[in-house]
mmCIF file of C-alpha atoms in Angstrom:
data_model
loop_
_atom_site.group_PDB
_atom_site.id
_atom_site.type_symbol
_atom_site.label_atom_id
_atom_site.label_comp_id
_atom_site.label_asym_id
_atom_site.label_seq_id
_atom_site.Cartn_x
_atom_site.Cartn_y
_atom_site.Cartn_z
ATOM 1 C CA UNK A 43 -10.926 -26.317 -1.949
ATOM 2 C CA UNK A 44 -12.671 -26.847 1.485
ATOM 3 C CA UNK A 45 -9.821 -25.569 3.626
ATOM 4 C CA UNK A 46 -10.603 -22.096 1.336
ATOM 5 C CA UNK A 47 -14.732 -22.312 1.862
ATOM 6 C CA UNK A 48 -13.640 -22.791 5.803
ATOM 7 C CA UNK A 49 -12.466 -19.320 5.124
ATOM 8 C CA UNK A 50 -15.133 -17.281 4.092
ATOM 9 C CA UNK A 51 -16.258 -15.430 6.786
ATOM 10 C CA UNK A 52 -12.064 -14.226 6.470
ATOM 11 C CA UNK A 53 -12.407 -13.202 3.245
ATOM 12 C CA UNK A 54 -15.572 -11.331 3.308
ATOM 13 C CA UNK A 55 -14.099 -9.725 6.437
ATOM 14 C CA UNK A 56 -11.193 -8.538 3.625
ATOM 15 C CA UNK A 57 -13.924 -7.078 1.493
ATOM 16 C CA UNK A 58 -15.868 -5.625 4.271
ATOM 17 C CA UNK A 59 -12.163 -4.090 6.297
ATOM 18 C CA UNK A 60 -10.993 -2.979 3.009
ATOM 19 C CA UNK A 61 -14.304 -1.492 1.774
ATOM 20 C CA UNK A 62 -14.323 0.753 4.627
ATOM 21 C CA UNK A 63 -10.946 1.469 5.287
ATOM 22 C CA UNK A 64 -11.177 2.843 1.818
ATOM 23 C CA UNK A 65 -13.356 4.496 2.355
ATOM 24 C CA UNK A 66 -12.457 6.736 5.803
ATOM 25 C CA UNK A 67 -8.738 7.165 4.143
ATOM 26 C CA UNK A 68 -9.626 8.729 0.838
ATOM 27 C CA UNK A 69 -11.880 10.769 2.906
ATOM 28 C CA UNK A 70 -9.512 12.358 5.274
ATOM 29 C CA UNK A 71 -8.851 15.019 2.776
ATOM 30 C CA UNK A 72 -11.885 16.312 2.409
ATOM 31 C CA UNK A 73 -13.266 16.575 5.572
ATOM 32 C CA UNK A 74 -10.395 17.949 6.830
ATOM 33 C CA UNK A 75 -10.391 20.465 4.006
ATOM 34 C CA UNK A 76 -13.851 21.645 5.331
ATOM 35 C CA UNK A 77 -12.075 22.547 9.468
ATOM 36 C CA UNK A 78 -8.501 22.822 9.082
ATOM 37 C CA UNK A 79 -6.658 24.723 6.758
ATOM 38 C CA UNK A 80 -5.640 22.244 3.680
ATOM 39 C CA UNK A 81 -1.838 21.528 4.659
ATOM 40 C CA UNK A 82 -2.404 20.689 7.967
ATOM 41 C CA UNK A 83 -4.257 18.196 6.991
ATOM 42 C CA UNK A 84 -1.747 16.658 4.694
ATOM 43 C CA UNK A 85 0.847 16.674 7.340
ATOM 44 C CA UNK A 86 -2.035 15.421 10.036
ATOM 45 C CA UNK A 87 -2.558 12.251 7.530
ATOM 46 C CA UNK A 88 1.103 11.816 6.279
ATOM 47 C CA UNK A 89 1.694 11.730 10.481
ATOM 48 C CA UNK A 90 -0.791 9.514 10.449
ATOM 49 C CA UNK A 91 1.326 7.076 8.704
ATOM 50 C CA UNK A 92 4.380 8.042 10.077
ATOM 51 C CA UNK A 93 3.152 7.341 13.417
ATOM 52 C CA UNK A 94 2.242 4.062 12.139
ATOM 53 C CA UNK A 95 5.611 2.945 10.485
ATOM 54 C CA UNK A 96 7.914 4.025 13.593
ATOM 55 C CA UNK A 97 4.945 1.240 15.461
ATOM 56 C CA UNK A 98 5.376 -1.578 12.861
ATOM 57 C CA UNK A 99 8.149 -3.806 14.384
ATOM 58 C CA UNK A 100 6.546 -3.578 17.797
ATOM 59 C CA UNK A 101 3.374 -4.067 15.881
ATOM 60 C CA UNK A 102 4.732 -8.012 14.861
ATOM 61 C CA UNK A 103 5.506 -8.743 18.561
ATOM 62 C CA UNK A 104 2.582 -8.378 19.775
ATOM 63 C CA UNK A 105 1.009 -10.264 17.175
ATOM 64 C CA UNK A 106 3.103 -12.890 18.258
ATOM 65 C CA UNK A 107 2.363 -12.702 21.758
ATOM 66 C CA UNK A 108 -1.360 -12.254 22.043
ATOM 67 C CA UNK A 109 -2.916 -13.701 18.799
ATOM 68 C CA UNK A 110 -3.258 -12.722 14.988
ATOM 69 C CA UNK A 111 -7.477 -13.115 14.669
ATOM 70 C CA UNK A 112 -7.512 -11.625 18.266
ATOM 71 C CA UNK A 113 -5.484 -8.538 17.198
ATOM 72 C CA UNK A 114 -7.534 -8.359 13.671
ATOM 73 C CA UNK A 115 -10.183 -8.108 16.155
ATOM 74 C CA UNK A 116 -9.034 -5.165 18.288
ATOM 75 C CA UNK A 117 -8.098 -3.568 15.368
ATOM 76 C CA UNK A 118 -11.219 -3.388 13.479
ATOM 77 C CA UNK A 119 -13.122 -2.013 16.694
ATOM 78 C CA UNK A 120 -10.439 0.854 16.553
ATOM 79 C CA UNK A 121 -11.276 1.311 13.526
ATOM 80 C CA UNK A 122 -14.675 1.669 14.146
ATOM 81 C CA UNK A 123 -14.425 3.815 16.590
ATOM 82 C CA UNK A 124 -12.559 5.818 14.247
ATOM 83 C CA UNK A 125 -15.631 6.201 11.954
ATOM 84 C CA UNK A 126 -18.059 6.789 15.784
ATOM 85 C CA UNK A 127 -16.481 9.862 16.105
ATOM 86 C CA UNK A 128 -17.167 11.121 13.461
ATOM 87 C CA UNK A 129 -20.669 10.198 14.243
ATOM 88 C CA UNK A 130 -21.129 13.352 16.484
ATOM 89 C CA UNK A 131 -20.275 15.521 13.719
ATOM 90 C CA UNK A 132 -17.416 17.003 12.390
ATOM 91 C CA UNK A 133 -14.819 19.510 14.128
ATOM 92 C CA UNK A 134 -11.195 19.469 14.955
ATOM 93 C CA UNK A 135 -11.003 17.050 17.760
ATOM 94 C CA UNK A 136 -13.371 14.592 16.474
ATOM 95 C CA UNK A 137 -11.289 14.451 13.452
ATOM 96 C CA UNK A 138 -8.448 14.486 14.955
ATOM 97 C CA UNK A 139 -9.768 10.897 17.142
ATOM 98 C CA UNK A 140 -10.346 9.524 13.780
ATOM 99 C CA UNK A 141 -7.172 9.886 12.463
ATOM 100 C CA UNK A 142 -5.580 8.831 15.976
ATOM 101 C CA UNK A 143 -7.979 5.628 15.764
ATOM 102 C CA UNK A 144 -7.510 4.632 12.328
ATOM 103 C CA UNK A 145 -3.288 4.691 12.492
ATOM 104 C CA UNK A 146 -3.713 2.413 15.527
ATOM 105 C CA UNK A 147 -6.241 0.121 12.790
ATOM 106 C CA UNK A 148 -4.411 -0.207 10.128
ATOM 107 C CA UNK A 149 -1.391 -0.803 12.298
ATOM 108 C CA UNK A 150 -2.408 -4.478 12.927
ATOM 109 C CA UNK A 151 -4.368 -4.986 10.011
ATOM 110 C CA UNK A 152 -1.494 -5.604 7.181
ATOM 111 C CA UNK A 153 1.203 -7.664 9.186
ATOM 112 C CA UNK A 154 -2.346 -9.330 10.616
ATOM 113 C CA UNK A 155 -3.321 -11.056 7.624
ATOM 114 C CA UNK A 156 -0.507 -12.289 6.644
ATOM 115 C CA UNK A 157 0.653 -13.609 9.494
ATOM 116 C CA UNK A 158 -2.885 -15.277 9.749
ATOM 117 C CA UNK A 159 -2.993 -16.503 6.216
ATOM 118 C CA UNK A 160 0.879 -17.775 6.914
ATOM 119 C CA UNK A 161 -0.357 -19.770 10.141
ATOM 120 C CA UNK A 162 -3.200 -20.951 8.973
ATOM 121 C CA UNK A 163 -2.764 -22.066 4.738
ATOM 122 C CA UNK A 164 -2.550 -25.671 4.046
ATOM 123 C CA UNK A 165 0.861 -26.924 2.685
ATOM 124 C CA UNK A 166 1.368 -26.222 -0.792
ATOM 125 C CA UNK A 167 -1.522 -24.055 -1.032
ATOM 126 C CA UNK A 168 -0.331 -21.201 0.403
ATOM 127 C CA UNK A 169 0.127 -19.563 -2.927
ATOM 128 C CA UNK A 170 -4.356 -19.640 -3.336
ATOM 129 C CA UNK A 171 -4.312 -18.085 0.535
ATOM 130 C CA UNK A 172 -2.374 -15.412 -0.806
ATOM 131 C CA UNK A 173 -4.186 -14.459 -4.175
ATOM 132 C CA UNK A 174 -7.147 -14.725 -2.242
ATOM 133 C CA UNK A 175 -6.658 -12.219 0.220
ATOM 134 C CA UNK A 176 -5.133 -9.967 -2.763
ATOM 135 C CA UNK A 177 -8.213 -10.480 -4.535
ATOM 136 C CA UNK A 178 -11.168 -10.005 -1.440
ATOM 137 C CA UNK A 179 -8.611 -6.786 -0.230
ATOM 138 C CA UNK A 180 -9.283 -5.688 -4.137
ATOM 139 C CA UNK A 181 -12.491 -5.880 -4.291
ATOM 140 C CA UNK A 182 -13.436 -4.162 -1.390
ATOM 141 C CA UNK A 183 -11.357 -1.432 -2.423
ATOM 142 C CA UNK A 184 -12.640 -1.078 -5.728
ATOM 143 C CA UNK A 185 -16.347 -1.042 -4.108
ATOM 144 C CA UNK A 186 -15.555 1.570 -2.189
ATOM 145 C CA UNK A 187 -13.749 3.514 -5.086
ATOM 146 C CA UNK A 188 -16.963 3.104 -6.948
ATOM 147 C CA UNK A 189 -19.865 4.525 -4.149
ATOM 148 C CA UNK A 190 -17.167 7.221 -3.608
ATOM 149 C CA UNK A 191 -18.628 10.251 -5.106
ATOM 150 C CA UNK A 192 -22.005 9.347 -3.162
ATOM 151 C CA UNK A 193 -20.660 9.331 -0.148
ATOM 152 C CA UNK A 194 -18.186 12.454 -0.112
ATOM 153 C CA UNK A 195 -22.053 14.051 -0.147
ATOM 154 C CA UNK A 196 -23.211 12.350 2.577
ATOM 155 C CA UNK A 197 -23.117 14.712 6.529
ATOM 156 C CA UNK A 198 -20.217 13.658 8.679
ATOM 157 C CA UNK A 199 -22.544 12.076 11.005
ATOM 158 C CA UNK A 200 -24.339 10.086 7.968
ATOM 159 C CA UNK A 201 -20.715 8.784 7.102
ATOM 160 C CA UNK A 202 -19.872 7.909 10.526
ATOM 161 C CA UNK A 203 -22.942 5.349 10.992
ATOM 162 C CA UNK A 204 -21.874 4.188 7.120
ATOM 163 C CA UNK A 205 -18.023 3.318 8.449
ATOM 164 C CA UNK A 206 -19.203 1.822 11.956
ATOM 165 C CA UNK A 207 -22.358 -1.043 10.658
ATOM 166 C CA UNK A 208 -19.279 -1.917 8.070
ATOM 167 C CA UNK A 209 -16.375 -2.412 10.317
ATOM 168 C CA UNK A 210 -18.776 -3.663 12.931
ATOM 169 C CA UNK A 211 -19.911 -6.016 9.985
ATOM 170 C CA UNK A 212 -16.239 -6.659 9.523
ATOM 171 C CA UNK A 213 -15.935 -7.338 13.216
ATOM 172 C CA UNK A 214 -18.739 -10.092 13.197
ATOM 173 C CA UNK A 215 -16.915 -11.791 10.253
ATOM 174 C CA UNK A 216 -14.124 -11.846 11.420
ATOM 175 C CA UNK A 217 -14.789 -13.824 14.909
ATOM 176 C CA UNK A 218 -15.917 -15.893 12.735
ATOM 177 C CA UNK A 219 -13.088 -16.907 11.094
ATOM 178 C CA UNK A 220 -10.972 -20.015 12.206
ATOM 179 C CA UNK A 221 -9.204 -19.945 15.642
ATOM 180 C CA UNK A 222 -5.436 -18.732 14.336
ATOM 181 C CA UNK A 223 -2.092 -21.550 14.784
ATOM 182 C CA UNK A 224 -0.751 -21.122 17.942
ATOM 183 C CA UNK A 225 1.709 -17.887 17.324
ATOM 184 C CA UNK A 226 5.356 -17.740 15.784
ATOM 185 C CA UNK A 227 8.217 -18.074 18.064
ATOM 186 C CA UNK A 228 10.205 -15.484 18.083
ATOM 187 C CA UNK A 229 13.520 -15.398 16.243
ATOM 188 C CA UNK A 230 16.554 -16.724 17.914
ATOM 189 C CA UNK A 231 18.598 -13.582 19.022
ATOM 190 C CA UNK A 232 21.166 -14.865 16.992
ATOM 191 C CA UNK A 233 18.933 -13.894 14.073
ATOM 192 C CA UNK A 234 18.833 -10.047 14.896
ATOM 193 C CA UNK A 235 20.536 -7.772 12.978
ATOM 194 C CA UNK A 236 22.135 -4.542 14.162
ATOM 195 C CA UNK A 237 21.698 -1.536 11.702
ATOM 196 C CA UNK A 238 25.859 -1.870 10.949
ATOM 197 C CA UNK A 239 24.204 -5.627 9.447
ATOM 198 C CA UNK A 240 21.148 -3.617 7.570
ATOM 199 C CA UNK A 241 23.215 -1.578 5.936
ATOM 200 C CA UNK A 242 25.725 -3.301 4.593
ATOM 201 C CA UNK A 243 23.648 -6.302 3.949
ATOM 202 C CA UNK A 244 22.156 -3.322 1.510
ATOM 203 C CA UNK A 245 25.277 -1.906 0.342
ATOM 204 C CA UNK A 246 26.419 -5.634 -0.688
ATOM 205 C CA UNK A 247 23.587 -6.148 -3.238
ATOM 206 C CA UNK A 248 23.486 -2.221 -5.209
ATOM 207 C CA UNK A 249 22.426 -1.105 -7.653
ATOM 208 C CA UNK A 250 19.480 -3.401 -7.241
ATOM 209 C CA UNK A 251 18.530 -2.873 -3.170
ATOM 210 C CA UNK A 252 19.089 1.113 -3.114
ATOM 211 C CA UNK A 253 17.508 1.585 -6.658
ATOM 212 C CA UNK A 254 14.012 -0.757 -4.812
ATOM 213 C CA UNK A 255 14.065 1.540 -2.009
ATOM 214 C CA UNK A 256 13.997 4.180 -3.803
ATOM 215 C CA UNK A 257 11.085 2.738 -6.438
ATOM 216 C CA UNK A 258 9.455 2.011 -3.215
ATOM 217 C CA UNK A 259 9.910 5.111 -1.482
ATOM 218 C CA UNK A 260 8.767 7.443 -4.436
ATOM 219 C CA UNK A 261 5.881 5.151 -5.826
ATOM 220 C CA UNK A 262 4.608 5.183 -2.574
ATOM 221 C CA UNK A 263 4.684 9.171 -2.584
ATOM 222 C CA UNK A 264 3.250 9.189 -5.698
ATOM 223 C CA UNK A 265 0.191 7.100 -4.544
ATOM 224 C CA UNK A 266 -0.679 8.673 -1.330
ATOM 225 C CA UNK A 267 -0.617 11.936 -3.428
ATOM 226 C CA UNK A 268 -3.076 10.338 -5.394
ATOM 227 C CA UNK A 269 -5.704 9.153 -2.657
ATOM 228 C CA UNK A 270 -5.485 12.800 -1.022
ATOM 229 C CA UNK A 271 -5.712 14.784 -4.935
ATOM 230 C CA UNK A 272 -8.071 13.436 -6.029
ATOM 231 C CA UNK A 273 -11.025 13.002 -3.931
ATOM 232 C CA UNK A 274 -10.815 16.695 -3.131
ATOM 233 C CA UNK A 275 -11.805 16.800 -7.097
ATOM 234 C CA UNK A 276 -14.335 14.353 -6.838
ATOM 235 C CA UNK A 277 -15.700 16.817 -4.332
ATOM 236 C CA UNK A 278 -15.464 20.191 -5.982
ATOM 237 C CA UNK A 279 -16.678 19.195 -9.117
ATOM 238 C CA UNK A 280 -20.481 17.865 -10.043
ATOM 239 C CA UNK A 281 -19.487 15.159 -12.753
ATOM 240 C CA UNK A 282 -16.492 13.649 -11.246
ATOM 241 C CA UNK A 283 -17.910 10.249 -10.540
ATOM 242 C CA UNK A 284 -15.424 8.636 -13.197
ATOM 243 C CA UNK A 285 -12.426 9.512 -10.895
ATOM 244 C CA UNK A 286 -14.209 7.017 -8.139
ATOM 245 C CA UNK A 287 -13.133 4.308 -10.344
ATOM 246 C CA UNK A 288 -9.960 6.011 -11.179
ATOM 247 C CA UNK A 289 -8.591 5.382 -7.991
ATOM 248 C CA UNK A 290 -9.491 1.689 -8.155
ATOM 249 C CA UNK A 291 -7.380 1.550 -11.666
ATOM 250 C CA UNK A 292 -4.245 0.942 -9.815
ATOM 251 C CA UNK A 293 -4.757 -2.212 -7.947
ATOM 252 C CA UNK A 294 -7.086 -3.285 -11.113
ATOM 253 C CA UNK A 295 -3.911 -2.602 -12.740
ATOM 254 C CA UNK A 296 -2.252 -5.323 -10.785
ATOM 255 C CA UNK A 297 -4.785 -8.293 -11.522
ATOM 256 C CA UNK A 298 -4.699 -7.589 -14.779
ATOM 257 C CA UNK A 299 -1.049 -7.548 -15.520
ATOM 258 C CA UNK A 300 -0.826 -10.930 -13.286
ATOM 259 C CA UNK A 301 2.058 -12.731 -13.877
ATOM 260 C CA UNK A 302 2.752 -11.736 -17.598
ATOM 261 C CA UNK A 303 5.774 -9.303 -15.954
ATOM 262 C CA UNK A 304 7.133 -12.146 -14.100
ATOM 263 C CA UNK A 305 7.606 -13.536 -16.809
ATOM 264 C CA UNK A 306 9.248 -11.206 -18.874
ATOM 265 C CA UNK A 307 11.759 -10.316 -16.087
ATOM 266 C CA UNK A 308 12.716 -14.138 -16.291
ATOM 267 C CA UNK A 309 13.593 -13.726 -20.132
ATOM 268 C CA UNK A 310 14.185 -9.930 -20.877
ATOM 269 C CA UNK A 311 18.042 -7.978 -19.978
ATOM 270 C CA UNK A 312 16.062 -6.712 -16.458
ATOM 271 C CA UNK A 313 18.277 -3.512 -16.989
ATOM 272 C CA UNK A 314 16.119 -2.912 -20.427
ATOM 273 C CA UNK A 315 13.186 -3.461 -18.340
ATOM 274 C CA UNK A 316 14.475 -1.284 -15.396
ATOM 275 C CA UNK A 317 14.736 1.762 -17.810
ATOM 276 C CA UNK A 318 11.437 1.554 -19.623
ATOM 277 C CA UNK A 319 10.030 1.194 -16.272
ATOM 278 C CA UNK A 320 10.758 3.806 -14.741
ATOM 279 C CA UNK A 321 10.342 6.088 -17.341
ATOM 280 C CA UNK A 322 6.965 5.125 -18.529
ATOM 281 C CA UNK A 323 6.082 5.267 -14.808
ATOM 282 C CA UNK A 324 7.644 9.249 -14.933
ATOM 283 C CA UNK A 325 6.011 9.982 -18.226
ATOM 284 C CA UNK A 326 2.711 8.486 -17.343
ATOM 285 C CA UNK A 327 2.407 10.361 -13.717
ATOM 286 C CA UNK A 328 3.111 13.692 -15.304
ATOM 287 C CA UNK A 329 0.380 13.549 -17.788
ATOM 288 C CA UNK A 330 -2.230 11.974 -15.251
ATOM 289 C CA UNK A 331 -2.698 15.188 -13.268
ATOM 290 C CA UNK A 332 -4.297 16.504 -16.367
ATOM 291 C CA UNK A 333 -6.547 14.585 -17.703
ATOM 292 C CA UNK A 334 -9.059 13.449 -15.298
ATOM 293 C CA UNK A 335 -11.319 12.055 -17.663
ATOM 294 C CA UNK A 336 -11.587 8.980 -19.121
ATOM 295 C CA UNK A 337 -7.389 9.642 -20.211
ATOM 296 C CA UNK A 338 -6.824 9.215 -15.632
ATOM 297 C CA UNK A 339 -7.784 5.389 -16.303
ATOM 298 C CA UNK A 340 -6.059 5.002 -19.180
ATOM 299 C CA UNK A 341 -2.455 7.284 -17.639
ATOM 300 C CA UNK A 342 -3.247 5.692 -14.518
ATOM 301 C CA UNK A 343 -2.921 2.030 -15.755
ATOM 302 C CA UNK A 344 0.535 2.649 -17.346
ATOM 303 C CA UNK A 345 2.014 5.100 -14.223
ATOM 304 C CA UNK A 346 1.381 1.078 -12.496
ATOM 305 C CA UNK A 347 2.368 -1.128 -15.336
ATOM 306 C CA UNK A 348 5.330 0.894 -15.191
ATOM 307 C CA UNK A 349 5.698 0.677 -11.119
ATOM 308 C CA UNK A 350 5.182 -3.086 -11.719
ATOM 309 C CA UNK A 351 7.704 -3.784 -14.550
ATOM 310 C CA UNK A 352 10.461 -1.236 -12.469
ATOM 311 C CA UNK A 353 9.479 -2.996 -9.115
ATOM 312 C CA UNK A 354 9.258 -7.041 -10.527
ATOM 313 C CA UNK A 355 12.841 -6.823 -12.446
ATOM 314 C CA UNK A 356 15.415 -5.136 -9.688
ATOM 315 C CA UNK A 357 13.088 -7.800 -7.241
ATOM 316 C CA UNK A 358 13.708 -10.634 -9.396
ATOM 317 C CA UNK A 359 17.865 -8.867 -9.688
ATOM 318 C CA UNK A 360 17.986 -8.191 -5.746
ATOM 319 C CA UNK A 361 17.254 -12.704 -5.270
ATOM 320 C CA UNK A 362 20.228 -13.270 -8.042
ATOM 321 C CA UNK A 363 22.678 -11.080 -5.965
ATOM 322 C CA UNK A 364 21.711 -12.213 -2.632
ATOM 323 C CA UNK A 365 23.349 -15.473 -2.582
ATOM 324 C CA UNK A 366 23.423 -16.705 0.906
ATOM 325 C CA UNK A 367 20.188 -15.559 1.738
ATOM 326 C CA UNK A 368 20.698 -14.831 5.237
ATOM 327 C CA UNK A 369 19.190 -11.213 5.489
ATOM 328 C CA UNK A 370 15.549 -12.257 3.615
ATOM 329 C CA UNK A 371 13.859 -10.766 6.586
ATOM 330 C CA UNK A 372 16.119 -7.898 6.913
ATOM 331 C CA UNK A 373 15.612 -6.595 3.308
ATOM 332 C CA UNK A 374 12.034 -6.774 3.728
ATOM 333 C CA UNK A 375 11.707 -4.668 6.702
ATOM 334 C CA UNK A 376 14.095 -1.667 5.044
ATOM 335 C CA UNK A 377 11.949 -1.836 1.901
ATOM 336 C CA UNK A 378 9.108 -1.983 4.012
ATOM 337 C CA UNK A 379 9.916 0.989 5.684
ATOM 338 C CA UNK A 380 10.983 3.407 2.140
ATOM 339 C CA UNK A 381 7.595 2.395 1.457
ATOM 340 C CA UNK A 382 6.194 3.443 5.064
ATOM 341 C CA UNK A 383 7.773 7.130 4.494
ATOM 342 C CA UNK A 384 6.142 7.491 0.878
ATOM 343 C CA UNK A 385 3.495 6.952 2.388
ATOM 344 C CA UNK A 386 4.109 10.083 5.224
ATOM 345 C CA UNK A 387 5.249 12.282 2.457
ATOM 346 C CA UNK A 388 2.776 11.661 0.232
ATOM 347 C CA UNK A 389 0.053 13.413 1.908
ATOM 348 C CA UNK A 390 1.868 16.329 3.596
ATOM 349 C CA UNK A 391 3.498 17.477 -0.256
ATOM 350 C CA UNK A 392 0.142 17.158 -1.383
ATOM 351 C CA UNK A 393 -1.398 19.003 1.470
ATOM 352 C CA UNK A 394 0.543 21.984 0.432
ATOM 353 C CA UNK A 395 1.198 21.621 -3.510
ATOM 354 C CA UNK A 396 -2.756 21.647 -3.639
ATOM 355 C CA UNK A 397 -3.426 25.119 -2.464
ATOM 356 C CA UNK A 398 -0.263 26.786 -4.268
ATOM 357 C CA UNK A 399 -0.476 24.965 -7.531
ATOM 358 C CA UNK A 400 -3.941 23.049 -7.855
ATOM 359 C CA UNK A 401 -4.952 19.569 -8.462
ATOM 360 C CA UNK A 402 -3.381 18.732 -11.750
ATOM 361 C CA UNK A 403 0.540 20.263 -10.474
ATOM 362 C CA UNK A 404 0.342 18.333 -7.243
ATOM 363 C CA UNK A 405 -0.203 14.933 -9.309
ATOM 364 C CA UNK A 406 2.358 15.619 -12.368
ATOM 365 C CA UNK A 407 5.467 16.771 -9.665
ATOM 366 C CA UNK A 408 4.947 13.751 -8.309
ATOM 367 C CA UNK A 409 6.787 12.500 -11.348
ATOM 368 C CA UNK A 410 9.664 14.364 -10.617
ATOM 369 C CA UNK A 411 11.222 11.633 -7.714
ATOM 370 C CA UNK A 412 10.570 9.096 -10.192
ATOM 371 C CA UNK A 413 12.692 10.503 -12.882
ATOM 372 C CA UNK A 414 15.181 11.355 -10.150
ATOM 373 C CA UNK A 415 15.273 7.340 -9.696
ATOM 374 C CA UNK A 416 15.126 6.557 -13.005
ATOM 375 C CA UNK A 417 18.784 8.638 -13.337
ATOM 376 C CA UNK A 418 19.862 7.650 -10.308
ATOM 377 C CA UNK A 419 19.434 4.053 -11.570
ATOM 378 C CA UNK A 420 21.001 4.735 -15.037
ATOM 379 C CA UNK A 421 24.292 5.683 -13.034
ATOM 380 C CA UNK A 422 24.627 3.070 -10.598
ATOM 381 C CA UNK A 423 23.784 0.101 -13.549
ATOM 382 C CA UNK A 424 26.421 1.674 -15.608
ATOM 383 C CA UNK A 425 28.799 -1.685 -16.761
ATOM 384 C CA UNK A 426 27.499 -3.683 -14.435
ATOM 385 C CA UNK A 427 25.793 -6.841 -15.777
ATOM 386 C CA UNK A 428 21.864 -8.209 -15.509
ATOM 387 C CA UNK A 429 21.802 -10.991 -16.841
ATOM 388 C CA UNK A 430 18.354 -13.215 -16.283
ATOM 389 C CA UNK A 431 17.744 -15.971 -14.345
ATOM 390 C CA UNK A 432 15.741 -19.062 -14.501
ATOM 391 C CA UNK A 433 11.558 -18.728 -14.364
ATOM 392 C CA UNK A 434 12.158 -21.507 -11.286
ATOM 393 C CA UNK A 435 14.515 -19.117 -8.864
ATOM 394 C CA UNK A 436 12.375 -16.086 -8.882
ATOM 395 C CA UNK A 437 10.467 -15.424 -6.178
ATOM 396 C CA UNK A 438 7.206 -14.611 -5.485
ATOM 397 C CA UNK A 439 7.104 -10.567 -5.353
ATOM 398 C CA UNK A 440 5.841 -9.189 -2.198
ATOM 399 C CA UNK A 441 2.885 -7.585 -2.038
ATOM 400 C CA UNK A 442 3.255 -3.734 -2.804
ATOM 401 C CA UNK A 443 0.119 -1.182 -1.483
ATOM 402 C CA UNK A 444 -1.320 1.247 -4.048
ATOM 403 C CA UNK A 445 -3.866 2.587 -1.152
ATOM 404 C CA UNK A 446 -3.119 3.121 2.693
ATOM 405 C CA UNK A 447 -3.464 -0.126 4.548
#
């Protein structure tokens, strides 16, 4: 407990960074709509995620070289500059500069936080540190969702000032956090995997690996669509304040479900759980866009429930197929690329679809790739036994982003 309290400034940093970063990402579609065609806004926001995806590997090496806390300070300062550009007014140049700054702002945040926690957590206490990471980050995001309807109505320069203040407070908090331990040593050359080895590892663990990769992609595409479309709906409807909470329901669902779905994955046939999880996910997404009131919260909860049900089951299945565990890092990297690509495609799709078919169809059509993933799963898993494994052998499922960063 004493160790956890020593990191109180860091948990405060998580709340402040996710609050400000969540606000910034939510506002990109509404601010961009004022100065450029919406399809171009979607490509710009999606291109930012693509740029981050291409730089992910290099970011990891820089974190190991220069230190986790130091680069978390840098990434916060870059995000403050992204907010500062809006403080000078909203033009094409300031908007693009803000998006560019946020790309590097998010770049070091996720891997930096994870590496910092792993280097600082005491033996046997990593789980508590990871839980506090998720809780504090989700708290900041929920707060940003709650105030989003109010912030959208502010002038761009006021939004910029608010973001700068929030990020500077986050910078102060991370600066007061304990200094990180010596960076982890780089892996030896013998552990570096070639593309051929990576593909071989993925193929060997089919169908679990391929379906999980597809699920990461289609889920991120859906969440990217939601975070692009819903702020636009909020800005155009006078009584859409409830939708601000609706954006936070996806993370709230994960907190509520806790480890219950993981327990089910250990006791119930995985093929059944994956099937019904993907089916629930697809059906909820198809209905979500047509209900921007209280039912949005319900269908949002059900959509994430289906996503988690399928994801936990597939992850457990994948773990049982990987007997040697010699490619854990490689597989995690491949799955992360699928997720990042989904965050690239989602906003780009939403930018085009919103102007052509409106917000409801933009969200509802995101159910199509989820249904396609369900079909692929049924074909690939035919005649394969999906037996459960002992609860003690199931690893902690990697954290999946329901929001940018």
